[in-house]
Short mmCIF file of C-alpha atoms in Angstrom, two decimals:
data_model
loop_
_atom_site.label_atom_id
_atom_site.label_comp_id
_atom_site.label_asym_id
_atom_site.label_seq_id
_atom_site.Cartn_x
_atom_site.Cartn_y
_atom_site.Cartn_z
CA MET W 108 107.13 92.92 57.66
CA THR W 109 110.62 91.47 57.55
CA GLY W 110 113.09 90.35 60.19
CA THR W 111 112.22 88.73 63.50
CA VAL W 112 108.47 88.27 63.90
CA HIS W 113 106.76 88.18 67.29
CA LEU W 114 104.98 84.83 67.32
CA PRO W 115 102.61 83.84 70.12
CA LEU W 116 104.57 82.59 73.10
CA LEU W 117 103.98 79.02 74.24
CA LEU W 118 105.46 79.00 77.72
CA PRO W 119 108.18 76.44 78.51
CA ARG W 120 106.96 73.51 80.55
CA ALA W 121 107.46 73.43 84.29
CA ARG W 122 109.65 70.56 85.49
CA GLU W 123 106.90 69.26 87.80
CA ALA W 124 104.19 69.35 85.11
CA HIS W 125 101.93 66.37 84.38
CA LYS W 126 99.53 65.65 81.52
CA GLY W 127 96.68 67.46 83.27
CA HIS W 128 98.53 70.73 82.83
CA PHE W 129 98.35 70.48 79.04
CA GLY W 130 94.68 69.85 78.52
CA THR W 131 92.45 67.27 76.92
CA ALA W 132 91.70 67.49 73.20
CA LEU W 133 88.47 65.96 71.92
CA LEU W 134 88.57 65.27 68.18
CA VAL W 135 85.27 64.39 66.51
CA GLY W 136 85.25 62.87 63.06
CA GLY W 137 85.93 59.80 60.99
CA SER W 138 83.59 57.67 58.93
CA ARG W 139 83.76 54.44 56.98
CA GLY W 140 86.47 54.99 54.35
CA MET W 141 87.85 58.15 55.97
CA ALA W 142 89.24 56.89 59.26
CA GLY W 143 92.73 58.15 58.45
CA ALA W 144 91.72 61.82 58.55
CA VAL W 145 90.76 61.89 62.21
CA ALA W 146 93.72 59.63 63.06
CA LEU W 147 96.12 62.16 61.47
CA ALA W 148 94.49 64.94 63.43
CA GLY W 149 94.87 62.91 66.62
CA MET W 150 98.54 62.22 66.01
CA ALA W 151 99.13 65.91 65.31
CA ALA W 152 97.38 66.83 68.56
CA LEU W 153 99.75 64.54 70.43
CA ARG W 154 102.81 65.99 68.68
CA GLY W 155 101.40 69.45 69.27
CA GLY W 156 101.61 68.97 73.02
CA ALA W 157 98.10 68.17 74.26
CA GLY W 158 98.25 66.26 77.53
CA LEU W 159 95.49 63.83 76.57
CA VAL W 160 93.91 63.23 73.17
CA ARG W 161 90.55 61.51 72.72
CA LEU W 162 89.08 60.65 69.31
CA ALA W 163 85.30 60.27 69.17
CA VAL W 164 84.44 58.26 66.07
CA PRO W 165 81.58 56.13 64.72
CA ASP W 166 81.71 52.61 66.04
CA PRO W 167 82.37 50.89 62.65
CA CYS W 168 85.76 52.62 62.30
CA LEU W 169 86.78 52.59 65.98
CA ASP W 170 89.24 49.69 65.69
CA THR W 171 90.82 51.13 62.55
CA VAL W 172 91.33 54.54 64.16
CA ALA W 173 92.68 53.00 67.37
CA ALA W 174 95.25 50.99 65.42
CA PHE W 175 97.00 54.09 64.05
CA GLU W 176 98.38 55.34 67.38
CA PRO W 177 98.47 53.76 70.85
CA ALA W 178 98.91 57.08 72.70
CA TYR W 179 95.45 58.49 72.07
CA ILE W 180 92.12 57.28 73.45
CA THR W 181 89.11 56.39 71.33
CA ALA W 182 85.42 56.74 72.13
CA SER W 183 82.67 54.96 70.20
CA LEU W 184 79.71 56.93 68.82
CA PRO W 185 76.45 55.58 67.39
CA PRO W 186 76.66 55.43 63.57
CA ASP W 187 74.18 55.94 60.80
CA ALA W 188 73.61 53.27 58.16
CA ALA W 189 76.58 54.47 56.07
CA GLY W 190 79.13 54.34 58.89
CA ARG W 191 79.11 58.06 59.69
CA ILE W 192 78.42 59.63 63.08
CA GLY W 193 74.68 59.72 63.67
CA ARG W 194 72.56 62.52 65.14
CA ALA W 195 72.03 60.34 68.22
CA ALA W 196 75.67 60.97 69.17
CA ALA W 197 74.86 64.48 70.41
CA SER W 198 74.33 63.57 74.05
CA ALA W 199 77.51 61.46 74.23
CA LEU W 200 79.54 64.28 72.67
CA GLU W 201 78.14 66.81 75.10
CA VAL W 202 79.33 64.60 77.98
CA LEU W 203 82.77 64.12 76.40
CA ALA W 204 83.10 67.86 75.82
CA GLU W 205 82.48 68.59 79.49
CA GLY W 206 85.82 67.01 80.32
CA SER W 207 87.69 68.53 77.39
CA THR W 208 89.81 71.65 77.11
CA ALA W 209 89.34 72.03 73.36
CA VAL W 210 87.36 70.34 70.62
CA ALA W 211 88.16 69.73 66.96
CA LEU W 212 85.30 68.90 64.64
CA GLY W 213 85.36 67.71 61.04
CA PRO W 214 88.25 65.48 59.87
CA GLY W 215 86.80 62.57 57.89
CA LEU W 216 83.30 63.36 59.09
CA GLY W 217 81.45 62.86 55.82
CA ARG W 218 78.20 64.56 54.89
CA SER W 219 74.55 63.88 55.67
CA ASP W 220 71.48 65.75 56.85
CA GLU W 221 71.98 64.25 60.30
CA LEU W 222 75.55 65.53 60.42
CA THR W 223 74.46 69.00 59.32
CA ASP W 224 72.09 69.13 62.29
CA LEU W 225 74.66 67.65 64.66
CA VAL W 226 77.50 69.98 63.66
CA ARG W 227 75.35 73.08 64.01
CA HIS W 228 74.08 71.87 67.38
CA LEU W 229 77.63 71.31 68.68
CA TYR W 230 78.86 74.59 67.22
CA VAL W 231 76.17 76.51 69.10
CA THR W 232 76.06 74.61 72.39
CA LEU W 233 79.58 73.44 73.30
CA PRO W 234 81.47 76.05 75.34
CA PRO W 235 85.10 74.83 74.90
CA PRO W 236 87.23 76.39 72.15
CA MET W 237 86.65 74.53 68.90
CA VAL W 238 88.50 74.05 65.62
CA VAL W 239 86.05 73.53 62.76
CA ASP W 240 87.38 71.98 59.56
CA ALA W 241 86.55 69.90 56.50
CA ASP W 242 83.01 68.50 56.36
CA ALA W 243 82.06 70.31 59.56
CA LEU W 244 82.54 73.54 57.61
CA ASN W 245 80.42 72.14 54.80
CA ALA W 246 77.74 71.27 57.35
CA LEU W 247 77.76 74.84 58.66
CA ALA W 248 77.42 76.14 55.11
CA ALA W 249 74.63 73.69 54.27
CA GLY W 250 72.41 74.60 57.20
CA GLY W 251 71.62 78.22 56.39
CA PRO W 252 73.05 81.41 57.90
CA LEU W 253 76.00 80.89 60.23
CA PRO W 254 74.76 80.56 63.81
CA GLN W 255 76.26 82.29 66.82
CA PRO W 256 79.12 80.18 68.23
CA GLY W 257 78.83 78.80 71.74
CA GLY W 258 82.47 79.58 72.52
CA PRO W 259 85.73 80.52 70.80
CA ARG W 260 85.87 79.06 67.29
CA VAL W 261 88.65 78.67 64.72
CA LEU W 262 87.38 78.00 61.19
CA THR W 263 89.99 76.54 58.84
CA PRO W 264 88.54 76.49 55.29
CA HIS W 265 90.40 75.89 52.07
CA PRO W 266 89.22 78.13 49.20
CA GLY W 267 86.39 75.78 48.16
CA GLU W 268 85.02 75.55 51.70
CA PHE W 269 85.49 79.28 52.10
CA LYS W 270 83.32 79.97 49.06
CA ARG W 271 80.56 77.80 50.55
CA LEU W 272 80.73 79.82 53.77
CA LEU W 273 80.54 83.05 51.77
CA ALA W 274 77.26 81.80 50.30
CA VAL W 275 75.65 81.81 53.77
CA CYS W 276 77.61 84.77 55.20
CA PRO W 277 78.05 86.97 52.13
CA VAL W 278 81.00 89.29 52.55
CA ALA W 279 82.73 89.01 49.15
CA ASP W 280 82.57 87.01 45.96
CA ALA W 281 86.05 85.43 46.20
CA PRO W 282 88.54 84.27 48.83
CA SER W 283 90.98 86.99 49.86
CA PRO W 284 92.61 88.29 53.03
CA GLN W 285 90.00 91.04 53.14
CA ALA W 286 87.15 88.53 52.80
CA ALA W 287 88.68 86.35 55.52
CA ALA W 288 88.82 89.33 57.87
CA GLU W 289 85.24 90.28 57.16
CA LEU W 290 84.00 86.70 57.61
CA ALA W 291 85.84 86.51 60.93
CA ARG W 292 84.32 89.80 62.07
CA ARG W 293 80.78 88.92 61.09
CA SER W 294 80.89 85.36 62.42
CA GLY W 295 82.69 86.18 65.68
CA THR W 296 85.40 83.62 64.94
CA VAL W 297 89.04 83.31 63.95
CA VAL W 298 89.29 82.38 60.27
CA VAL W 299 92.23 80.56 58.71
CA LEU W 300 91.94 80.77 54.93
CA LYS W 301 94.31 77.99 53.89
CA GLY W 302 96.46 78.07 50.79
CA HIS W 303 99.64 79.66 49.49
CA ARG W 304 100.36 82.31 52.13
CA SER W 305 97.50 81.28 54.42
CA THR W 306 95.56 84.16 55.97
CA ILE W 307 94.66 84.25 59.66
CA SER W 308 92.18 86.84 60.92
CA ASP W 309 90.00 87.54 63.93
CA GLY W 310 88.26 90.42 62.19
CA GLN W 311 90.50 93.02 63.79
CA ARG W 312 93.96 91.63 63.14
CA THR W 313 95.08 89.83 59.99
CA ASP W 314 98.31 87.89 59.44
CA VAL W 315 99.60 86.30 56.27
CA ASN W 316 101.79 83.28 56.97
CA THR W 317 104.94 82.69 54.92
CA THR W 318 105.94 79.16 55.95
CA GLY W 319 104.88 76.16 53.87
CA ASN W 320 105.38 74.93 50.33
CA PRO W 321 103.53 73.18 47.46
CA GLY W 322 104.53 69.75 48.79
CA MET W 323 101.85 70.24 51.46
CA ALA W 324 99.11 70.29 48.82
CA SER W 325 97.96 66.74 49.43
CA GLY W 326 95.22 64.92 51.28
CA GLY W 327 95.43 65.01 55.07
CA SER W 328 97.50 68.16 55.43
CA GLY W 329 94.54 70.13 56.74
CA ASP W 330 93.72 67.38 59.23
CA VAL W 331 97.19 67.78 60.71
CA LEU W 332 96.62 71.52 61.11
CA THR W 333 93.29 70.86 62.85
CA GLY W 334 94.88 68.60 65.44
CA LEU W 335 97.81 70.96 65.96
CA VAL W 336 95.62 74.01 66.59
CA ALA W 337 93.47 71.98 68.99
CA ALA W 338 96.61 71.03 70.93
CA LEU W 339 97.67 74.67 71.21
CA LEU W 340 94.21 75.59 72.46
CA CYS W 341 94.62 72.86 75.07
CA GLN W 342 97.77 74.64 76.25
CA ARG W 343 95.69 77.73 76.98
CA LEU W 344 96.57 79.83 73.98
CA ALA W 345 93.68 82.03 72.88
CA ALA W 346 92.02 81.19 69.57
CA TRP W 347 93.87 83.96 67.69
CA GLU W 348 97.23 82.90 69.11
CA ALA W 349 96.64 79.19 68.60
CA ALA W 350 95.63 79.73 64.98
CA ARG W 351 98.65 81.94 64.19
CA LEU W 352 101.17 79.65 65.85
CA GLY W 353 99.52 76.51 64.50
CA VAL W 354 99.66 77.73 60.90
CA PHE W 355 103.27 78.81 61.32
CA LEU W 356 104.39 75.48 62.84
CA HIS W 357 102.39 73.47 60.30
CA GLY W 358 104.08 75.26 57.42
CA LEU W 359 107.48 75.05 59.08
CA ALA W 360 107.08 71.28 59.51
CA GLY W 361 106.28 71.13 55.80
CA ASP W 362 109.39 73.15 54.93
CA LEU W 363 111.63 70.95 57.07
CA GLY W 364 110.06 67.83 55.60
CA ALA W 365 110.43 69.07 52.02
CA ALA W 366 114.08 69.92 52.63
CA GLU W 367 114.75 66.29 53.52
CA LEU W 368 112.22 64.42 51.36
CA GLY W 369 111.45 66.76 48.46
CA GLU W 370 108.14 68.43 47.79
CA GLU W 371 106.86 65.67 45.53
CA SER W 372 107.20 62.96 48.19
CA LEU W 373 105.89 64.92 51.16
CA THR W 374 102.77 63.43 52.78
CA ALA W 375 100.53 64.52 55.62
CA SER W 376 102.00 61.91 57.94
CA ASP W 377 105.42 63.46 57.26
CA LEU W 378 104.08 66.74 58.63
CA VAL W 379 103.35 64.99 61.93
CA ARG W 380 106.86 63.53 61.92
CA PHE W 381 108.47 66.92 61.36
CA LEU W 382 106.51 68.76 64.03
CA PRO W 383 109.19 68.08 66.70
CA PRO W 384 111.97 69.86 64.77
CA ALA W 385 109.49 72.61 63.90
CA PHE W 386 108.85 73.18 67.59
CA ARG W 387 112.59 73.25 68.25
CA ARG W 388 113.08 75.85 65.54
CA TYR W 389 110.20 77.87 66.98
CA ARG W 390 111.91 77.86 70.37
CA GLU W 391 115.04 79.21 68.70
CA LEU W 392 112.99 81.98 67.11
CA ALA W 393 111.33 82.77 70.44
CA ALA W 394 114.83 83.16 71.90
CA GLY W 395 115.63 85.80 69.29
CA ALA W 396 117.00 84.04 66.19
CA PRO W 397 115.74 85.94 63.08
CA ALA W 398 113.80 84.12 60.39
CA PRO W 399 110.91 84.85 57.99
CA ALA W 400 107.48 83.95 59.30
CA ALA W 401 104.03 85.55 59.43
CA ALA W 402 103.70 89.10 58.15
CA GLU W 403 101.12 91.30 59.86
CA ARG W 404 99.00 93.56 57.75
#
């Protein structure tokens, strides 16, 4: 489809609004050596408009994560011997989730048998909308058939992670828009198959996004998307809408960043920095200015 595209509408903010109107995002991740991933996701959640952002991380990397950004809150979780979140963190995360509007699970999480059990437990039991990315996706794939989600879920695999999910929810032998749609239908989730022309599907509707560029193919880019989608969920967009708009804005921030910095020099932290002008451009599009964006199939 060409011309003006009808993107999900994020309502303008009321003049009397306060942070409670825009939700609390709980981001779960980080491990020794990968503290930056969850920090990037947290900064993106702030730039994406969440009213309050809390990062739940293993205690050994708490100070490092807190040092990245003063505007989010950090919560300490019991670690395992390697500095990853331990299985004993389940009860603390359940309490934190009770006060959260949306949850994001995976950035910098690392991999272990304990984390496989923990991720699957949270995926099944937590009722808030959840974005599942990175090693949380690998944990889902490692634990056997995909379980029934405990609430709305947005899965954001890159092609490698997608193939692992296909191994436990066999719908095709290769990543494709059709496979993404079938995985979404069978898992009861919204699937974002990341890559050139990322695919977003809820099993009934499938969009192919056209923003973004090769400069975004670097570490941390997916973490930014995770935090951004969580922020949009916090602002009461449904999972399908939050995923579509998040992918569009993420790619648009990359396009604006590449126009100023060049594709070779673009980093994930630049995507966070260019989210404000991406939101401004989105508001222009919502007011009727034509531009290429997501094409619905």
